[in-house]
Short mmCIF file of C-alpha atoms and ligand atoms in Angstrom, two decimals:
data_model
loop_
_atom_site.label_atom_id
_atom_site.label_comp_id
_atom_site.label_asym_id
_atom_site.label_seq_id
_atom_site.Cartn_x
_atom_site.Cartn_y
_atom_site.Cartn_z
CA MET B 138 1.56 15.93 18.14
CA SER B 139 0.19 15.59 14.60
CA ILE B 140 -3.33 14.39 13.88
CA ILE B 141 -2.08 11.13 12.40
CA ASP B 142 -0.58 10.14 15.76
CA GLN B 143 -4.16 9.36 16.67
CA SER B 144 -4.09 6.46 14.19
CA GLY B 145 -1.59 4.65 16.43
CA THR B 146 1.36 2.61 15.21
CA PHE B 147 2.10 -0.97 14.14
CA PRO B 148 5.38 -2.73 13.28
CA ILE B 149 6.44 -3.51 9.75
CA GLY B 150 9.71 -5.40 9.91
CA ASN B 151 11.80 -3.82 12.65
CA SER B 152 10.19 -0.37 12.31
CA ARG B 153 7.04 0.83 13.98
CA VAL B 154 5.12 3.09 11.58
CA ARG B 155 2.06 5.30 11.97
CA ARG B 156 -1.00 3.46 10.79
CA LEU B 157 -1.91 6.26 8.37
CA GLY B 158 0.63 6.25 5.56
CA TYR B 159 0.61 7.21 1.92
CA GLY B 160 0.49 5.32 -1.40
CA ALA B 161 2.44 7.02 -4.19
CA MET B 162 0.90 5.29 -7.23
CA GLN B 163 -1.42 8.20 -8.07
CA LEU B 164 1.58 10.49 -8.58
CA ALA B 165 2.44 9.02 -12.00
CA GLY B 166 0.62 10.11 -15.14
CA PRO B 167 -2.82 8.87 -16.27
CA GLY B 168 -3.06 5.07 -16.12
CA VAL B 169 -0.02 5.07 -13.78
CA PHE B 170 2.04 5.63 -16.92
CA GLY B 171 4.45 8.45 -17.71
CA PRO B 172 5.13 11.66 -15.79
CA PRO B 173 2.59 13.48 -13.64
CA ARG B 174 0.47 16.24 -15.12
CA ASP B 175 1.98 18.63 -12.55
CA HIS B 176 5.48 17.72 -11.39
CA ASP B 177 5.68 20.34 -8.61
CA ALA B 178 2.26 19.38 -7.28
CA ALA B 179 3.45 15.76 -7.01
CA LEU B 180 6.53 16.83 -5.03
CA ALA B 181 4.31 18.98 -2.80
CA VAL B 182 2.08 15.99 -1.94
CA LEU B 183 5.08 13.91 -0.87
CA ARG B 184 6.60 16.71 1.21
CA GLU B 185 3.28 17.50 2.86
CA ALA B 186 2.77 13.81 3.71
CA VAL B 187 6.10 13.52 5.51
CA ALA B 188 5.76 16.95 7.14
CA SER B 189 2.39 15.75 8.50
CA GLY B 190 4.01 12.74 10.15
CA VAL B 191 3.60 10.05 7.50
CA ASN B 192 6.48 7.60 7.91
CA HIS B 193 5.26 4.78 5.66
CA ILE B 194 5.17 5.31 1.88
CA ASP B 195 4.17 2.62 -0.59
CA THR B 196 5.58 2.67 -4.12
CA SER B 197 6.92 0.57 -6.97
CA ASP B 198 9.40 1.09 -9.77
CA PHE B 199 6.69 -0.07 -12.19
CA TYR B 200 4.60 3.02 -11.39
CA GLY B 201 5.44 5.28 -14.31
CA PRO B 202 7.65 3.17 -14.74
CA HIS B 203 10.35 4.70 -12.50
CA VAL B 204 8.35 7.93 -12.13
CA THR B 205 7.04 7.67 -8.56
CA ASN B 206 10.38 6.44 -7.21
CA GLN B 207 12.19 9.31 -8.89
CA LEU B 208 9.64 11.77 -7.49
CA ILE B 209 10.06 10.31 -4.00
CA ARG B 210 13.81 10.70 -4.27
CA GLU B 211 13.57 14.27 -5.59
CA ALA B 212 11.07 15.32 -2.91
CA LEU B 213 12.43 13.53 0.15
CA HIS B 214 16.06 12.41 -0.25
CA PRO B 215 18.01 12.34 2.07
CA TYR B 216 15.26 10.47 3.87
CA ARG B 217 14.25 10.90 7.48
CA ASP B 218 15.55 8.07 9.63
CA ASP B 219 12.06 6.94 10.57
CA LEU B 220 10.68 6.83 7.00
CA VAL B 221 9.88 3.32 5.75
CA ILE B 222 9.56 3.04 1.97
CA VAL B 223 7.86 -0.15 0.84
CA THR B 224 8.20 -1.15 -2.79
CA LYS B 225 7.04 -4.09 -4.87
CA ILE B 226 8.43 -6.19 -7.69
CA GLY B 227 6.97 -8.78 -10.06
CA ALA B 228 5.82 -6.70 -13.04
CA ARG B 229 7.11 -4.45 -15.76
CA ARG B 230 5.38 -2.09 -18.14
CA GLY B 231 4.95 -2.47 -21.87
CA ALA B 232 5.54 0.45 -24.23
CA ASP B 233 1.74 0.86 -24.37
CA GLY B 234 1.43 1.04 -20.55
CA SER B 235 0.35 -2.60 -20.18
CA TRP B 236 1.25 -4.50 -16.99
CA ILE B 237 3.44 -7.52 -17.76
CA PRO B 238 4.34 -10.15 -15.12
CA ALA B 239 8.12 -10.21 -14.56
CA PHE B 240 9.12 -13.17 -12.38
CA SER B 241 12.32 -14.49 -13.90
CA SER B 242 15.40 -14.37 -11.69
CA GLN B 243 16.95 -11.82 -14.02
CA GLU B 244 13.84 -9.57 -14.02
CA LEU B 245 13.38 -9.72 -10.24
CA THR B 246 17.05 -8.92 -9.64
CA GLN B 247 17.00 -6.10 -12.17
CA THR B 248 13.90 -4.52 -10.57
CA VAL B 249 15.50 -4.59 -7.12
CA TYR B 250 18.49 -2.71 -8.57
CA ASP B 251 16.13 -0.31 -10.42
CA ASN B 252 14.33 0.44 -7.13
CA LEU B 253 17.64 1.05 -5.32
CA ARG B 254 18.90 3.39 -8.03
CA ASN B 255 15.69 5.36 -8.51
CA LEU B 256 15.03 5.73 -4.78
CA GLY B 257 18.69 6.54 -4.06
CA LEU B 258 19.06 3.79 -1.45
CA ASP B 259 21.70 1.16 -0.64
CA VAL B 260 19.13 -1.15 0.94
CA LEU B 261 15.37 -1.37 0.35
CA ASP B 262 13.38 -1.34 3.62
CA VAL B 263 10.59 -3.69 2.51
CA VAL B 264 10.01 -5.38 -0.84
CA ASN B 265 6.67 -7.02 -1.61
CA LEU B 266 6.58 -9.81 -4.15
CA ARG B 267 3.48 -8.92 -6.20
CA ILE B 268 1.96 -12.28 -7.16
CA ALA B 269 0.10 -12.47 -10.48
CA PHE B 270 -1.36 -15.94 -11.14
CA ASP B 271 -4.46 -13.76 -11.56
CA LEU B 272 -3.55 -10.10 -11.99
CA HIS B 273 -6.69 -8.86 -10.26
CA LYS B 274 -7.20 -11.18 -7.31
CA PRO B 275 -5.22 -13.70 -5.25
CA ALA B 276 -5.03 -17.08 -6.99
CA GLU B 277 -3.24 -20.27 -5.98
CA GLY B 278 0.14 -21.23 -7.39
CA SER B 279 3.62 -21.87 -6.01
CA ILE B 280 5.74 -18.80 -5.24
CA GLU B 281 8.82 -20.82 -4.33
CA GLY B 282 10.90 -19.82 -7.38
CA PRO B 283 10.47 -16.01 -7.31
CA LEU B 284 10.44 -15.76 -3.51
CA THR B 285 13.69 -17.72 -3.31
CA VAL B 286 15.26 -15.17 -5.67
CA LEU B 287 14.01 -12.32 -3.46
CA ALA B 288 15.24 -14.08 -0.31
CA ASP B 289 18.68 -14.41 -1.93
CA LEU B 290 18.73 -10.68 -2.64
CA GLN B 291 17.77 -10.19 1.03
CA ARG B 292 20.72 -12.38 2.12
CA GLN B 293 22.99 -10.27 -0.08
CA GLY B 294 21.89 -7.23 1.98
CA LEU B 295 19.96 -5.43 -0.77
CA VAL B 296 16.58 -5.94 0.89
CA ARG B 297 15.84 -5.66 4.62
CA HIS B 298 12.36 -7.20 4.81
CA VAL B 299 10.06 -9.14 2.52
CA GLY B 300 6.28 -9.02 2.10
CA LEU B 301 3.71 -10.48 -0.28
CA SER B 302 1.04 -8.81 -2.37
CA ASN B 303 -2.07 -10.30 -4.00
CA ALA B 304 -1.40 -13.39 -1.89
CA THR B 305 -3.52 -16.29 -0.62
CA ALA B 306 -3.23 -17.74 2.91
CA LYS B 307 -1.54 -20.81 1.39
CA GLN B 308 1.08 -18.67 -0.36
CA ILE B 309 1.77 -16.76 2.87
CA ALA B 310 2.34 -20.09 4.64
CA GLN B 311 4.62 -21.25 1.80
CA GLY B 312 6.46 -17.91 1.88
CA ARG B 313 7.14 -18.24 5.60
CA GLY B 314 9.05 -21.42 4.87
CA ILE B 315 11.42 -19.40 2.68
CA THR B 316 11.82 -16.12 4.57
CA GLU B 317 10.04 -14.00 7.18
CA ILE B 318 6.95 -12.31 5.72
CA VAL B 319 6.49 -8.94 7.47
CA CYS B 320 3.42 -7.66 5.60
CA VAL B 321 0.67 -8.66 3.23
CA GLN B 322 -0.74 -6.15 0.73
CA ASN B 323 -4.04 -7.22 -0.82
CA GLN B 324 -7.14 -5.44 -2.09
CA TYR B 325 -9.55 -4.66 0.76
CA ASN B 326 -11.97 -1.86 1.56
CA LEU B 327 -15.50 -1.26 2.85
CA ALA B 328 -17.05 -2.82 -0.25
CA HIS B 329 -14.48 -5.55 -0.96
CA ARG B 330 -13.87 -7.85 2.00
CA ALA B 331 -12.70 -11.18 0.65
CA ASP B 332 -9.79 -11.06 3.12
CA ASP B 333 -11.78 -10.75 6.36
CA ALA B 334 -10.57 -14.08 7.77
CA LEU B 335 -7.00 -13.53 6.61
CA ILE B 336 -6.83 -10.12 8.30
CA ASP B 337 -7.89 -11.66 11.61
CA GLU B 338 -5.31 -14.44 11.30
CA LEU B 339 -2.52 -12.00 10.49
CA ALA B 340 -3.58 -9.75 13.38
CA GLN B 341 -3.24 -12.68 15.78
CA GLU B 342 0.22 -13.39 14.42
CA GLY B 343 1.31 -9.73 14.57
CA THR B 344 1.78 -9.37 10.80
CA ALA B 345 0.87 -6.07 9.12
CA TYR B 346 -1.98 -6.10 6.59
CA VAL B 347 -1.86 -3.22 4.10
CA PRO B 348 -5.04 -2.88 2.03
CA PHE B 349 -4.55 -1.55 -1.46
CA PHE B 350 -7.45 0.42 -3.00
CA PRO B 351 -8.55 1.48 0.54
CA LEU B 352 -10.75 4.14 -1.06
CA GLY B 353 -11.89 1.92 -3.93
CA GLY B 354 -8.93 2.58 -6.24
CA PHE B 355 -9.50 3.98 -9.73
CA THR B 356 -13.23 4.27 -8.99
CA PRO B 357 -13.43 5.70 -5.45
CA LEU B 358 -16.15 4.17 -3.23
CA GLN B 359 -19.65 5.50 -3.70
CA SER B 360 -22.55 4.41 -1.53
CA SER B 361 -25.53 6.07 0.05
CA THR B 362 -24.72 4.33 3.35
CA LEU B 363 -21.25 5.82 3.32
CA SER B 364 -22.53 9.29 2.37
CA ASP B 365 -25.28 9.18 5.02
CA VAL B 366 -22.89 8.16 7.80
CA ALA B 367 -20.38 10.82 6.69
CA ALA B 368 -23.03 13.56 6.64
CA ARG B 369 -24.20 12.64 10.16
CA LEU B 370 -20.63 12.78 11.47
CA GLY B 371 -19.70 15.99 9.64
CA ALA B 372 -16.95 14.07 7.82
CA THR B 373 -16.35 13.13 4.19
CA PRO B 374 -17.12 9.65 2.77
CA MET B 375 -13.39 9.01 2.19
CA GLN B 376 -12.60 9.87 5.82
CA VAL B 377 -15.28 7.47 7.00
CA ALA B 378 -13.92 4.73 4.72
CA LEU B 379 -10.44 5.17 6.21
CA ALA B 380 -11.68 5.44 9.81
CA TRP B 381 -13.59 2.18 9.33
CA LEU B 382 -10.41 0.44 8.14
CA LEU B 383 -8.41 1.81 11.10
CA ARG B 384 -11.03 0.40 13.43
CA ARG B 385 -11.37 -2.90 11.56
CA ALA B 386 -8.13 -4.43 12.92
CA PRO B 387 -5.04 -3.14 14.74
CA ASN B 388 -2.63 -4.61 12.15
CA ILE B 389 -4.13 -2.62 9.26
CA LEU B 390 -1.74 0.00 7.87
CA LEU B 391 -3.32 2.50 5.47
CA ILE B 392 -1.74 3.77 2.24
CA PRO B 393 -4.49 5.88 0.61
CA GLY B 394 -3.31 7.31 -2.70
CA THR B 395 -3.84 10.82 -3.95
CA SER B 396 -2.24 13.34 -6.28
CA SER B 397 -3.76 16.28 -4.41
CA VAL B 398 -2.57 18.04 -1.25
CA GLY B 399 -6.19 18.83 -0.40
CA HIS B 400 -7.21 15.17 -0.54
CA LEU B 401 -4.07 14.19 1.37
CA ARG B 402 -4.98 16.51 4.25
CA GLU B 403 -8.54 15.23 4.21
CA ASN B 404 -7.37 11.62 4.31
CA LEU B 405 -4.85 12.15 7.11
CA ALA B 406 -7.53 13.87 9.19
CA ALA B 407 -9.41 10.55 9.22
CA ALA B 408 -7.05 9.53 12.04
CA GLY B 409 -8.99 11.88 14.32
CA LEU B 410 -12.43 10.52 13.38
CA THR B 411 -14.09 8.19 15.87
CA LEU B 412 -16.93 6.13 14.46
CA PRO B 413 -19.84 5.50 16.82
CA HIS B 414 -20.91 1.87 17.25
CA GLU B 415 -24.14 2.33 15.19
CA ALA B 416 -22.17 3.81 12.29
CA VAL B 417 -19.79 0.85 12.32
CA GLU B 418 -22.76 -1.54 12.28
CA GLU B 419 -24.25 0.22 9.24
CA LEU B 420 -20.92 0.27 7.42
CA ASN B 421 -20.33 -3.40 8.19
CA HIS B 422 -23.34 -4.21 5.98
CA MET B 423 -22.04 -2.22 3.01
CA ALA B 424 -20.20 -5.21 1.54
CA ASP B 425 -23.45 -7.27 1.54
CA ILE B 426 -25.17 -4.48 -0.37
CA ALA B 427 -22.22 -4.09 -2.79
CA ALA B 428 -21.97 -7.88 -3.34
N1 NAP K 1323 -0.14 -4.29 -4.51
C1 NAP K 1323 -0.89 -3.91 -5.52
O1 NAP K 1323 -1.20 -4.68 -6.43
C2 NAP K 1323 -1.43 -2.50 -5.54
C3 NAP K 1323 -2.44 -2.17 -6.45
C4 NAP K 1323 -2.92 -0.88 -6.43
C5 NAP K 1323 -2.42 0.05 -5.54
N2 NAP K 1323 -1.43 -0.30 -4.67
C6 NAP K 1323 -0.92 0.67 -3.68
O2 NAP K 1323 -2.00 1.09 -2.89
C7 NAP K 1323 -2.04 2.52 -2.83
C8 NAP K 1323 -3.49 2.96 -2.68
O3 NAP K 1323 -4.25 2.57 -3.79
P1 NAP K 1323 -4.79 3.59 -4.90
O4 NAP K 1323 -4.09 4.89 -4.80
O5 NAP K 1323 -4.78 2.88 -6.19
O6 NAP K 1323 -6.31 3.70 -4.53
P2 NAP K 1323 -7.12 4.41 -3.33
O7 NAP K 1323 -6.19 4.91 -2.28
O8 NAP K 1323 -8.20 3.48 -2.95
O9 NAP K 1323 -7.82 5.62 -4.09
C9 NAP K 1323 -7.15 6.54 -4.84
C10 NAP K 1323 -8.19 7.29 -5.65
O10 NAP K 1323 -9.03 8.02 -4.77
C11 NAP K 1323 -8.94 9.42 -5.04
N3 NAP K 1323 -8.92 10.10 -3.73
C12 NAP K 1323 -7.97 10.03 -2.78
N4 NAP K 1323 -8.32 10.75 -1.70
C13 NAP K 1323 -9.53 11.30 -1.99
C14 NAP K 1323 -10.40 12.14 -1.29
N5 NAP K 1323 -10.12 12.56 -0.07
N6 NAP K 1323 -11.57 12.51 -1.89
C15 NAP K 1323 -11.87 12.07 -3.13
N7 NAP K 1323 -11.08 11.26 -3.87
C16 NAP K 1323 -9.92 10.88 -3.29
C17 NAP K 1323 -7.66 9.62 -5.81
O11 NAP K 1323 -7.77 10.71 -6.69
P3 NAP K 1323 -6.95 12.08 -6.45
O12 NAP K 1323 -5.56 11.82 -6.92
O13 NAP K 1323 -7.70 13.05 -7.28
O14 NAP K 1323 -7.03 12.39 -5.00
C18 NAP K 1323 -7.59 8.30 -6.58
O15 NAP K 1323 -8.40 8.36 -7.75
C19 NAP K 1323 -1.38 2.95 -4.13
O16 NAP K 1323 -0.93 4.28 -4.07
C20 NAP K 1323 -0.29 1.91 -4.28
O17 NAP K 1323 0.84 2.33 -3.54
C21 NAP K 1323 -0.95 -1.57 -4.64
#
């Protein structure tokens, strides 16, 4: 039994994955643009993740662009039967590395084919539609047009399951009228908890919630509360941040990102960390302090 078995499992589509997974975005070059600084180190992170029991990897063809998908293919293809690769569409990259919304039927279709080719797959396990009425936070607006395109690609057999990213509760409800929504991927971590009510609703409905930036993203979480709790438990702050998320709700699936095997091992070991009640209480107040 590997340590990440202690995180438990939760379904995403028709697969049950370990709750500690891996996010591949950090494998691309600086600014998620271009190749990694160390190609072999990037392959090593992916191989170590899967060898450690990770069976849920999050990616996108716009990371690099194409870079993380090509690394995943090089490191892991042919894929283990139980590996679920979740990708996302709805953006493309400018020549300067900028992030450009890409929601036309032609762009969405093209990016599904790009994901298939670069990952070396005939069918994509899960595709999240990354909504961008506001690039940085969920914002209202109809997703009927782009989600209908994605649902058509699903009917054609190119996509098994559909999820939403950067989504509001209203958009999730609208999406469910178009196709089954198997997961929601929004920003959430110890210091950023705008989705508290949404997580509880999705948990009741049995839908996976996958927080992006679980460690704070490009600026990893820093707080004296977090450091104090970690020191008392003989753990690292990042492990405490992940253990808190695992405890927060049973439908939370983690995809911490890292380009380092050392950090990967540290993060996966969070599955074995039990937070005492008092520590959870202290950590629960971190968002108030950060706000
Ligand atoms: N749907 C969306 O819009 C969206 C947006 C962003 C991300 N995502 C997905 O979410 C995944 C996770 O987000 P993320 O990678 O941006 O952020 P994250 O997991 O919150 O944090 C990653 C950052 O933390 C550092 N880190 C990781 N483990 C560490 C450790 N043990 N100790 C110290 N530093 C550590 C990483 O640097 P090192 O490389 O040096 O370890 C990196 O700078 C991504 O990989 C991507 O798949 C989705």
